[in-house]
CSV table of C-alpha atoms in Angstrom, one decimal:
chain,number,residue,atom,x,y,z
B,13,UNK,CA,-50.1,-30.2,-14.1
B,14,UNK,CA,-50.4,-27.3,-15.9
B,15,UNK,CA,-48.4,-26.7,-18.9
B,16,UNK,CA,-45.8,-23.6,-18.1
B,17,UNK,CA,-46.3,-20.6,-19.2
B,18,UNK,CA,-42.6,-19.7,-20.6
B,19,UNK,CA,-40.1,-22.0,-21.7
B,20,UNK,CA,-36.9,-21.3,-23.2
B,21,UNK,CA,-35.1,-23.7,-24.9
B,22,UNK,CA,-31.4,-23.2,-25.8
B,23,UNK,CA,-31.7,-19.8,-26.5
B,24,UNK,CA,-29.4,-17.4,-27.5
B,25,UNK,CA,-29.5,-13.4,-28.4
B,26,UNK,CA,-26.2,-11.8,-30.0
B,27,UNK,CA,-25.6,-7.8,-30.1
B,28,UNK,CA,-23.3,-7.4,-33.1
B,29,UNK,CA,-20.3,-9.8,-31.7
B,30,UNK,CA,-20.8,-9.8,-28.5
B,31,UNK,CA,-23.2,-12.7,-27.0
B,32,UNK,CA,-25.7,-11.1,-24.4
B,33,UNK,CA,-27.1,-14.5,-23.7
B,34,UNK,CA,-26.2,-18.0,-24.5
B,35,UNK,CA,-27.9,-21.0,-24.2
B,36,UNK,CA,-30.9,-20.7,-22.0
B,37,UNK,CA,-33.2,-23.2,-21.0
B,38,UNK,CA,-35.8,-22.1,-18.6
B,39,UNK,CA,-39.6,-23.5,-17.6
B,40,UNK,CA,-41.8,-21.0,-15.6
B,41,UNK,CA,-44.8,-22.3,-14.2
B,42,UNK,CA,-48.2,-20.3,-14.1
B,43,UNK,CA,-48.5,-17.7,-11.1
B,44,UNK,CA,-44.8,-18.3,-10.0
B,45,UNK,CA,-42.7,-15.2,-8.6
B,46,UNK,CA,-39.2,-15.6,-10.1
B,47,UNK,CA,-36.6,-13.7,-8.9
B,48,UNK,CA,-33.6,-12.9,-11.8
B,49,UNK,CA,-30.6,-11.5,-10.3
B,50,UNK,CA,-27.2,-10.7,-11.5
B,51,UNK,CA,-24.6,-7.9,-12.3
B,52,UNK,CA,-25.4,-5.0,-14.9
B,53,UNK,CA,-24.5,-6.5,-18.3
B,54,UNK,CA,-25.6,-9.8,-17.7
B,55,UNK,CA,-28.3,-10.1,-19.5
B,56,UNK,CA,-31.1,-9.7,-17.1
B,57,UNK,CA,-32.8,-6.9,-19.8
B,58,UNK,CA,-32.6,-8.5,-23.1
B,59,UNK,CA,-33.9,-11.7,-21.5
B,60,UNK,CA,-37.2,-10.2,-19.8
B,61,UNK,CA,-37.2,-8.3,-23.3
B,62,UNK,CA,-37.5,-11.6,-25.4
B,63,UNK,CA,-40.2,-12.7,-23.0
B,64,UNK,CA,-41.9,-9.7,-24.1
B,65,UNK,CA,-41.5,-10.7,-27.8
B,66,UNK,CA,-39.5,-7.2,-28.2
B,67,UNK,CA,-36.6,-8.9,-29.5
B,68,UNK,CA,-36.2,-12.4,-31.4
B,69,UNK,CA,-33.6,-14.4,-30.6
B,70,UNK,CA,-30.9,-15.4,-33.2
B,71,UNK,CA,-31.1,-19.1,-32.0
B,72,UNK,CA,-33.2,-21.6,-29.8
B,73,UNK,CA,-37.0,-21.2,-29.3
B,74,UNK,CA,-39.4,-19.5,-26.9
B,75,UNK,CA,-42.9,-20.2,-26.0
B,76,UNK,CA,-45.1,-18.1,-23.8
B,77,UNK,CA,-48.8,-18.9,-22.9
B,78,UNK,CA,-48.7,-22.0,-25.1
B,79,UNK,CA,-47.6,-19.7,-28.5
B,80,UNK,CA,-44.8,-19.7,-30.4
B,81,UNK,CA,-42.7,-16.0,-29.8
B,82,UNK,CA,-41.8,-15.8,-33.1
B,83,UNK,CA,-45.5,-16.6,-34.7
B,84,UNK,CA,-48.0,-15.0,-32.6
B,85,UNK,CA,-46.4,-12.0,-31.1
B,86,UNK,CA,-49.4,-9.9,-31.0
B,87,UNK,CA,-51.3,-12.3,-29.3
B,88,UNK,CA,-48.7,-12.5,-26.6
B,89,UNK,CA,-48.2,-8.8,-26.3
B,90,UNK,CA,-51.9,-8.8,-25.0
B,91,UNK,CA,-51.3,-10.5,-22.3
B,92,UNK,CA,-48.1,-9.6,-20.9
B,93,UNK,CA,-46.8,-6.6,-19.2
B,94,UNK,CA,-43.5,-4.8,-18.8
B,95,UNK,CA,-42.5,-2.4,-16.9
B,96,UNK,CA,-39.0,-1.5,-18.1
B,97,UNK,CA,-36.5,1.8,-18.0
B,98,UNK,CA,-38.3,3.1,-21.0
B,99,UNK,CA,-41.7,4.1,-19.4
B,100,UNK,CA,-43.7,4.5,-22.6
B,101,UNK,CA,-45.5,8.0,-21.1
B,102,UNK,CA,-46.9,11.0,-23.1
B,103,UNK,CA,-44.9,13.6,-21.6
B,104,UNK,CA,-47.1,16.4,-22.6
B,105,UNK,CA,-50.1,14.6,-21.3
B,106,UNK,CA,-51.4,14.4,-17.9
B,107,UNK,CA,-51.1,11.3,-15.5
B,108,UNK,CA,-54.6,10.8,-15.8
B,109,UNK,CA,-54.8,11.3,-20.0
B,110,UNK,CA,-52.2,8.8,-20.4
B,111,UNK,CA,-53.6,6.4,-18.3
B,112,UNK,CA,-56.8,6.7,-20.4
B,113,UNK,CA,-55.1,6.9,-23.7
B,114,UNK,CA,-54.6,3.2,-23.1
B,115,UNK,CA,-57.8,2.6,-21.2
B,116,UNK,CA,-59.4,3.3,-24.9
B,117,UNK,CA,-57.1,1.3,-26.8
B,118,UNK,CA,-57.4,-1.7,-24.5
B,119,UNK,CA,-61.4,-1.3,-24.4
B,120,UNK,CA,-61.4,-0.9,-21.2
B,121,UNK,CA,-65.3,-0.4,-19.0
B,122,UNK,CA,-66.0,2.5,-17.2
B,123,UNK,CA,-62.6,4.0,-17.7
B,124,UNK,CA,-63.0,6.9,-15.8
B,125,UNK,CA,-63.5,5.0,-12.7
B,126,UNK,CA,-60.4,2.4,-13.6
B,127,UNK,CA,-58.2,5.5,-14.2
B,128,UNK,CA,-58.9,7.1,-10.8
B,129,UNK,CA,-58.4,3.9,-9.1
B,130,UNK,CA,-55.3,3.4,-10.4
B,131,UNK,CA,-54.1,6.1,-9.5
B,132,UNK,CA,-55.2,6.4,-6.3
B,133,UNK,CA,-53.1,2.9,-6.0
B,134,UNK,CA,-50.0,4.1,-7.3
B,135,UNK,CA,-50.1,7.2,-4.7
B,136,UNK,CA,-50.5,10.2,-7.9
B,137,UNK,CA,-54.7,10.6,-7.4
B,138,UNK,CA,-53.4,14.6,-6.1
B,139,UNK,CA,-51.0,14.2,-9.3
B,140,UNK,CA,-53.5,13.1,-12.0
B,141,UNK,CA,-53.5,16.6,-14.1
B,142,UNK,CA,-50.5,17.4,-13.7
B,143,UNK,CA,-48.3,17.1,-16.8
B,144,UNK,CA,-46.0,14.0,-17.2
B,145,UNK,CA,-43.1,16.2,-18.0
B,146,UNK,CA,-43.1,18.1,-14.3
B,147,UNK,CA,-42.9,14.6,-12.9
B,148,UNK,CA,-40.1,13.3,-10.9
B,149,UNK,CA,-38.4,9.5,-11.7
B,150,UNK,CA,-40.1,8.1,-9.0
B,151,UNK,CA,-43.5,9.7,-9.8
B,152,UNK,CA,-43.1,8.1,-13.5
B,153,UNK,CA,-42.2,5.1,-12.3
B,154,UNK,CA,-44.9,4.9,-10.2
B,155,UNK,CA,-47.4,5.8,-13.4
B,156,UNK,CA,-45.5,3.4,-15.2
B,157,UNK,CA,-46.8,0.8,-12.7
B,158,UNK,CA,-49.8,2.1,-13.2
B,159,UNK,CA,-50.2,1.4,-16.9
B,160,UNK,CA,-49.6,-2.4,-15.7
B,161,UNK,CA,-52.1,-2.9,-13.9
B,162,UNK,CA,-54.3,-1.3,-16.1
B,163,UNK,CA,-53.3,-3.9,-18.7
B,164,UNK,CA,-54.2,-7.0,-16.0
B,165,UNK,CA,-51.7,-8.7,-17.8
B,166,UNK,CA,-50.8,-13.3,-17.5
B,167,UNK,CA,-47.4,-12.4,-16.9
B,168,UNK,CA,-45.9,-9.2,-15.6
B,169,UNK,CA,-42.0,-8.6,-16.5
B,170,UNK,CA,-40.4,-6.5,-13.8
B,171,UNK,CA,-37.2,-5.0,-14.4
B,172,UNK,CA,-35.9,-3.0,-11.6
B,173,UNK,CA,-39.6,-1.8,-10.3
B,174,UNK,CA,-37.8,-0.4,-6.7
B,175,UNK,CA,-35.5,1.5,-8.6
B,176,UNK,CA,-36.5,5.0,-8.1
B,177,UNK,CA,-38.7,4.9,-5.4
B,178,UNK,CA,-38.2,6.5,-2.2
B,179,UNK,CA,-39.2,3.7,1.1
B,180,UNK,CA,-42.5,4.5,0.7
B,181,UNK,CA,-42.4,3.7,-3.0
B,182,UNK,CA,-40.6,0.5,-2.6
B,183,UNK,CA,-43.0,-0.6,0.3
B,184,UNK,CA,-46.0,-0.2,-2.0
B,185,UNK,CA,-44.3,-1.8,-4.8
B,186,UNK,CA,-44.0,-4.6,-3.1
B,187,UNK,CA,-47.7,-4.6,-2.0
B,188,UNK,CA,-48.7,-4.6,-5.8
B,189,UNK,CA,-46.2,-7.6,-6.8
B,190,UNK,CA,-48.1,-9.8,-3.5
B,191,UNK,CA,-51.2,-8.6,-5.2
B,192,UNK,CA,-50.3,-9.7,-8.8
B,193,UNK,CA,-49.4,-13.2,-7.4
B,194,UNK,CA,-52.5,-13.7,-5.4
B,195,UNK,CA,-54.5,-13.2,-8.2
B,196,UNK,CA,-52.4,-15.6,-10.1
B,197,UNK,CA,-50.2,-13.5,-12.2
B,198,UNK,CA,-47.1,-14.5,-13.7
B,199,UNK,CA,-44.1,-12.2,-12.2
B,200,UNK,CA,-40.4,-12.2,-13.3
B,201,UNK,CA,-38.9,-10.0,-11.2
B,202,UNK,CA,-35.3,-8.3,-12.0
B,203,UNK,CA,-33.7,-6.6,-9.5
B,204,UNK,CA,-30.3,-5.7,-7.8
B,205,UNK,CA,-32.5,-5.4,-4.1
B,206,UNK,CA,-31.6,-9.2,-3.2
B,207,UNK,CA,-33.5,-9.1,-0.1
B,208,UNK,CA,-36.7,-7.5,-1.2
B,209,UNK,CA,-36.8,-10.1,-4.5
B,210,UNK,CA,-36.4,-13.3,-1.9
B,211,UNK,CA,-39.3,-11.8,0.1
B,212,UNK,CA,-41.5,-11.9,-2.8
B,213,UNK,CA,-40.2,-14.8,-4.9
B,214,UNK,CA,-40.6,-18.6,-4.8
B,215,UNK,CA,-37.5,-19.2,-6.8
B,216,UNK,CA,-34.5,-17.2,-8.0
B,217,UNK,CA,-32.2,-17.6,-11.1
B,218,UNK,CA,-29.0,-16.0,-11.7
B,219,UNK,CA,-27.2,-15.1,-14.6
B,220,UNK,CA,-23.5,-14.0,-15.0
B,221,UNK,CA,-22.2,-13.0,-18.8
B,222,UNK,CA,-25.1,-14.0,-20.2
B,223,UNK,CA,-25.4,-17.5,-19.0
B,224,UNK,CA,-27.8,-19.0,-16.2
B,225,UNK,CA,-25.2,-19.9,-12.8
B,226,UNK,CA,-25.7,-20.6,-9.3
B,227,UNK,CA,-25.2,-17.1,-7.4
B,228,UNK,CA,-23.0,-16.8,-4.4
B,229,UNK,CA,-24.5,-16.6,-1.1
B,230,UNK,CA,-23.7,-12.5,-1.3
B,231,UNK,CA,-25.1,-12.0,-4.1
């Protein structure tokens, strides 16, 4: 079997005195969908941020893709992806400009091409000059996903990627996830939209006040 590509063990992350997570110990398996649930404040955000490596825990140990979280950030960062509330967009800079911004700082071949196919993907190819700043939420979020993709990340963190979008939007989103796990990405999916996550996912966690529970059948 392959060995999994995060694990948490007994980890914890504090906020001044108030615990936002306590004790988690979690395996996730190469190219599994998992589906994190659970009420605002419960710690679904500062745990797909540690999988990031954007915040170190104040106790336990993660590993992701084999490395220490602590030691070899960098070499994690390159390979995962998260799309998050904070978009990371150049407002002042076309769809299109930002998408190659990165394109160059990832190396990427024949960016010009990549760049118009990602954004024909994401629905903004009519979009791509147009100024970041004149977009709506939905049209960020949807360049947001955009930058993703263009990373091709292991392991994609997702939290709350329908939020925002109109039908259409959320339809497509869920297109790109089946996508990501068909060519053997990594997902960790956060979302209040319970019955779109189970339609994507292989397996759900819950957490409640920072700890890992067994959600209710309405939940």
């Amino acid at each position: 079997m392959s060995p999994p590509v995060i694990e948490f063990h007994e980890v914890s992350k504090r906020f001044g005195a108030r615990w936002a997570l306590r004790n988690i110990s979690l395996t996730v398996p190469v190219s599994e969908v998992l589906l994190l649930t659970g009420h605002n404040g419960s710690g679904k955000t500062t745990l797909l941020r540690l999988m990031a490596t954007a915040i170190a825990p104040n106790r336990g140990r993660i590993g992701i893709l084999g490395s220490d979280a602590r030691r070899d950030r960098d070499l994690i960062r390159r390979n995962v992806g998260l799309l998050s509330h904070a978009n990371y967009l150049y407002e002042d800079l076309s769809a299109a400009q930002n998408l190659r911004v990165l394109a160059t700082l990832l190396l990427v071949a024949d960016p010009s091409r990549v760049v118009k196919e990602l954004l024909e993907r994401v629905g903004l190819a009519d979009r791509s000059m147009q100024s970041v700043r004149e977009f709506s939420a939905g049209m960020r979020k949807r360049l947001a996903v955009a930058r993703l993709l263009l990373k091709r990340p292991r392991i994609a963190l997702l939290d709350e990627p329908f939020g925002e979008l109109d039908p259409q939007g959320i339809e497509d989103m869920e297109a790109i996830v089946n996508e990501l796990k068909a060519s053997g990405v990594t997902i960790i999916l956060a979302t209040h939209l319970v019955p779109q996550g189970l339609r994507l996912a292989s397996r759900r966690i819950h957490l409640d006040s920072g700890c890992l529970s067994t959600p209710l059948a309405s939940q």
